[in-house]
Tab-separated table of C-alpha atoms in Angstrom:
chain	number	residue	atom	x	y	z
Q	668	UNK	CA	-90.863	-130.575	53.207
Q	669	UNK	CA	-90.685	-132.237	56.689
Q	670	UNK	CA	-87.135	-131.256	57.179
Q	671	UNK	CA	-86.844	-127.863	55.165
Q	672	UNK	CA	-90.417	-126.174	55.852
Q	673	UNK	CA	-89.790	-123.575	53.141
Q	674	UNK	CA	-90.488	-125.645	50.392
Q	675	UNK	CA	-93.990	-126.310	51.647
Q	676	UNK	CA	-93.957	-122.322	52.099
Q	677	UNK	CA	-92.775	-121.659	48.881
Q	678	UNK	CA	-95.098	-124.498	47.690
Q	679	UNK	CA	-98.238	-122.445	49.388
Q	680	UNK	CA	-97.262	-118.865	48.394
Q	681	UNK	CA	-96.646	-119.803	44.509
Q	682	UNK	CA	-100.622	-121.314	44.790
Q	683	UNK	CA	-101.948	-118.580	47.033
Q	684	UNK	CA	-100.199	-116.408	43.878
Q	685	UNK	CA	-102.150	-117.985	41.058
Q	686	UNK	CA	-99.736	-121.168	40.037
Q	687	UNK	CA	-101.712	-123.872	38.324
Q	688	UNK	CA	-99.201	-125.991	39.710
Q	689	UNK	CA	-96.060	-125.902	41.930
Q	690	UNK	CA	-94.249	-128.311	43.270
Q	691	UNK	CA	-90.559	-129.100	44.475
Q	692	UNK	CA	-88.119	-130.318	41.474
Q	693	UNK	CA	-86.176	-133.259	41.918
Q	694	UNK	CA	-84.440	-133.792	45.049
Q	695	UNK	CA	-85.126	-130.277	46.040
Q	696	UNK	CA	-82.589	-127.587	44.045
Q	697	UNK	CA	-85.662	-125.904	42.835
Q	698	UNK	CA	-89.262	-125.251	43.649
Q	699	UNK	CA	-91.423	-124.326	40.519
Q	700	UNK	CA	-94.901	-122.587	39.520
Q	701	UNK	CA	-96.775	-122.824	36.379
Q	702	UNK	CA	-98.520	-119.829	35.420
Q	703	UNK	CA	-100.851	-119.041	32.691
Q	704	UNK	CA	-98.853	-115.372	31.813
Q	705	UNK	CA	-95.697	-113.796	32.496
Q	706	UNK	CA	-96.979	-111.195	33.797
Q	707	UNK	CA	-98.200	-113.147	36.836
Q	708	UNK	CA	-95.485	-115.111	36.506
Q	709	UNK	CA	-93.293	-111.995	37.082
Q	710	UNK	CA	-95.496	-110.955	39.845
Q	711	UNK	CA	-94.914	-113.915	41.659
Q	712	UNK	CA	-91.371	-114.062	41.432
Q	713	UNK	CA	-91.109	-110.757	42.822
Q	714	UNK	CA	-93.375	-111.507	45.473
Q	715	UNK	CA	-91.169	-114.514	47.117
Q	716	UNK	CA	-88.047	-113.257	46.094
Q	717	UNK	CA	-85.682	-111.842	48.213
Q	718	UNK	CA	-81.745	-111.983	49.323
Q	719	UNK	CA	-81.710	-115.546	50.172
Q	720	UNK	CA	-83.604	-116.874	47.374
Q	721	UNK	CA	-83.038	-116.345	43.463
Q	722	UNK	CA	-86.048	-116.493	41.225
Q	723	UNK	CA	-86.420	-117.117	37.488
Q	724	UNK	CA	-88.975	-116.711	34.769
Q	725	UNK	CA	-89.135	-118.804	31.879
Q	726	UNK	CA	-91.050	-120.154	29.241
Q	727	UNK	CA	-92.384	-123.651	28.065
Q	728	UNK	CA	-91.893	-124.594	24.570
Q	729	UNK	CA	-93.634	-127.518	22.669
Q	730	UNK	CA	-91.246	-130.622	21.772
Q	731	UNK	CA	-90.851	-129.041	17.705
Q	732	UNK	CA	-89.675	-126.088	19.112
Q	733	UNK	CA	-87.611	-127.480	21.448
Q	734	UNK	CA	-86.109	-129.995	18.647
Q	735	UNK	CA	-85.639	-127.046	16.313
Q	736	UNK	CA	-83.935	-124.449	18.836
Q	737	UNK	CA	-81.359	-127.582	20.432
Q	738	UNK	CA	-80.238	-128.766	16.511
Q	739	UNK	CA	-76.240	-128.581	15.993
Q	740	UNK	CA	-76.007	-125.317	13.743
């Protein structure tokens, strides 16, 4: 955050926003938020979005899901 500030905005504006959590990913290709619906969720991507910056929304899934969904078919 020391040599791109706008993680440590991005960071502040995904709390400020309601994120139980948010933090930068790795060595910085993403910055995430946790959020306890999509609807704030939603609201918050909107919120920092913008032409410079693309914003997703996703979903968790528990590890059976995830095991059942990523199976060969």
């Amino acid at each position: 955050a020391r040599r791109h500030p706008d993680i440590a905005r991005i960071v502040g504006a995904l709390q400020r926003l309601g994120s139980s959590c948010a933090a930068m990913s790795g060595s910085g290709s993403a910055v995430f938020g946790l959020f306890d619906t999509r609807t704030r969720a939603t609201a918050a991507a909107a919120a920092i979005g913008g032409r410079s910056r693309r914003t997703l929304v996703t979903r968790t899934v528990d590890r059976g899901t995830y095991r059942r969904l990523s199976r060969p078919h």
